[in-house]
Amino acid sequence: MVECPRCLGKGTVDIDDIKRLKKELFWAPGKCAYCNGLGKVPPDRIEKLDPDVEYLTTDLPSWERHKVITGDDDAMKRAREFKETVLAVVEEIEQMYYIENKEPCEIAGHLFHKQGRFVYSASEKQEMVEYVEKVINSKLKK
């Protein structure tokens, strides 16, 4: 076993890891999904799977995590689709904020409606607003 290249052996991914891997718009701090919180991985995992795969998060079901780690073609296709979807949402947020002059709260509501969700809690909306603001702030830092 070798030190996990995603969390650097801590078992958790923190803001510094997320920034180092440039995944601010994909991940939140927490248990490392690459090593499953162990801090160590088999050496061949690093050869088979990049540590910065956006899709490999702790909210994946265990069977899907296993498929991603083993490089299953269908799982890797879902990983690519996930990344493309997130990047499309990021582009949409940027368009709505910078071109259409919409506020983060309006954008969050739009994103919920686009998902077919017309009822959501205040905390869910706040979480979405925070993500919209994170996207906006990431663009400002470039």
Coordinates of C-alpha atoms in Angstrom, one line a residue:
M1 CA 0.0 0.0 0.0
V2 CA 1.1 3.5 -0.8
E3 CA 0.1 7.0 0.4
C4 CA -3.1 8.2 -1.2
P5 CA -2.3 10.8 -3.8
R6 CA -5.7 12.5 -3.4
C7 CA -5.7 13.1 0.4
L8 CA -1.9 12.7 0.9
G9 CA -2.5 10.0 3.5
K10 CA -4.9 11.9 5.8
G11 CA -8.0 9.9 4.9
T12 CA -9.9 13.1 4.3
V13 CA -9.8 15.6 1.5
D14 CA -9.5 19.2 2.7
I15 CA -9.7 22.6 1.0
D16 CA -6.0 22.5 0.2
D17 CA -6.3 19.1 -1.5
I18 CA -9.3 20.3 -3.5
K19 CA -7.5 23.4 -4.6
R20 CA -4.3 21.4 -5.4
L21 CA -6.3 19.1 -7.6
K22 CA -8.4 22.0 -9.0
K23 CA -11.8 20.4 -8.1
E24 CA -13.4 23.3 -6.2
L25 CA -16.6 23.1 -8.3
F26 CA -16.8 19.3 -8.0
W27 CA -15.9 18.3 -4.4
A28 CA -16.5 19.4 -0.8
P29 CA -14.2 18.6 2.1
G30 CA -14.7 15.2 3.8
K31 CA -13.8 11.6 3.7
C32 CA -11.5 10.7 0.8
A33 CA -13.3 8.6 -1.8
Y34 CA -10.1 7.5 -3.6
C35 CA -8.8 5.6 -0.6
N36 CA -12.2 5.3 1.2
G37 CA -10.7 7.1 4.2
L38 CA -7.8 4.8 4.7
G39 CA -5.0 7.1 3.6
K40 CA -3.4 4.3 1.6
V41 CA -4.2 2.7 -1.7
P42 CA -2.8 -0.2 -3.7
P43 CA 0.0 1.0 -6.0
D44 CA -1.9 -0.3 -9.1
R45 CA -4.9 2.0 -8.4
I46 CA -2.7 5.1 -9.2
E47 CA -1.7 3.5 -12.5
K48 CA -5.4 2.6 -13.4
L49 CA -7.3 5.6 -12.1
D50 CA -6.3 9.3 -11.8
P51 CA -6.8 10.6 -8.3
D52 CA -8.6 13.7 -9.6
V53 CA -11.5 11.8 -11.3
E54 CA -14.4 14.2 -10.4
Y55 CA -17.1 11.5 -10.3
L56 CA -15.4 9.4 -7.6
T57 CA -17.0 10.9 -4.5
T58 CA -18.3 9.5 -1.2
D59 CA -21.9 9.7 -2.3
L60 CA -21.5 7.0 -4.9
P61 CA -23.0 3.6 -4.0
S62 CA -20.3 1.1 -3.1
W63 CA -21.0 -1.0 -6.2
E64 CA -20.5 2.1 -8.5
R65 CA -17.3 3.1 -6.6
H66 CA -15.9 -0.4 -7.2
K67 CA -16.8 -0.1 -10.9
V68 CA -15.0 3.3 -11.2
I69 CA -11.9 2.0 -9.3
T70 CA -11.7 -1.1 -11.6
G71 CA -12.1 1.1 -14.7
D72 CA -15.4 -0.4 -15.9
D73 CA -16.2 1.1 -19.3
D74 CA -19.8 2.0 -18.4
A75 CA -18.8 3.6 -15.1
M76 CA -16.1 5.6 -16.8
K77 CA -18.7 6.8 -19.3
R78 CA -20.9 7.9 -16.5
A79 CA -17.8 9.7 -15.0
R80 CA -17.3 11.6 -18.2
E81 CA -21.0 12.5 -18.4
F82 CA -21.0 13.7 -14.8
K83 CA -18.0 16.0 -15.5
E84 CA -19.7 17.3 -18.7
T85 CA -23.0 18.0 -16.8
V86 CA -21.3 19.9 -14.0
L87 CA -19.3 22.0 -16.5
A88 CA -22.5 22.7 -18.4
V89 CA -24.1 23.9 -15.2
V90 CA -21.1 26.1 -14.4
E91 CA -21.3 27.6 -17.9
E92 CA -25.1 28.2 -17.4
I93 CA -24.4 29.9 -14.1
E94 CA -21.8 32.1 -15.6
Q95 CA -24.1 33.0 -18.5
M96 CA -27.0 33.9 -16.2
Y97 CA -24.8 35.9 -13.8
Y98 CA -22.4 37.7 -16.2
I99 CA -24.6 38.1 -19.3
E100 CA -28.2 38.1 -18.0
N101 CA -27.4 39.9 -14.8
K102 CA -29.3 37.5 -12.6
E103 CA -28.7 37.3 -8.9
P104 CA -27.4 34.0 -7.2
C105 CA -30.8 33.5 -5.6
E106 CA -32.6 33.7 -9.0
I107 CA -30.0 31.4 -10.5
A108 CA -30.5 28.8 -7.8
G109 CA -34.3 28.9 -8.3
H110 CA -33.8 28.4 -12.0
L111 CA -31.5 25.4 -11.5
F112 CA -34.0 23.8 -9.2
H113 CA -36.8 24.3 -11.7
K114 CA -34.7 23.0 -14.5
Q115 CA -34.3 19.8 -12.5
G116 CA -38.1 19.6 -12.2
R117 CA -38.0 20.6 -8.5
F118 CA -40.5 23.2 -7.6
V119 CA -40.5 22.6 -3.9
Y120 CA -37.3 22.7 -1.9
S121 CA -36.3 23.6 1.6
A122 CA -34.6 26.9 2.7
S123 CA -31.4 25.0 3.5
E124 CA -31.4 23.3 0.1
K125 CA -31.8 26.7 -1.6
Q126 CA -29.1 28.2 0.6
E127 CA -26.8 25.3 -0.4
M128 CA -27.5 25.9 -4.1
V129 CA -27.0 29.7 -3.7
E130 CA -23.6 29.0 -2.1
Y131 CA -22.6 26.8 -5.0
V132 CA -23.7 29.5 -7.5
E133 CA -21.5 32.0 -5.5
K134 CA -18.6 29.5 -5.5
V135 CA -18.9 29.3 -9.3
I136 CA -19.0 33.1 -9.6
N137 CA -16.0 33.6 -7.2
S138 CA -14.0 30.9 -9.1
K139 CA -14.4 32.9 -12.3
L140 CA -13.3 36.1 -10.5
K141 CA -10.1 34.4 -9.4
K142 CA -9.0 33.4 -12.9

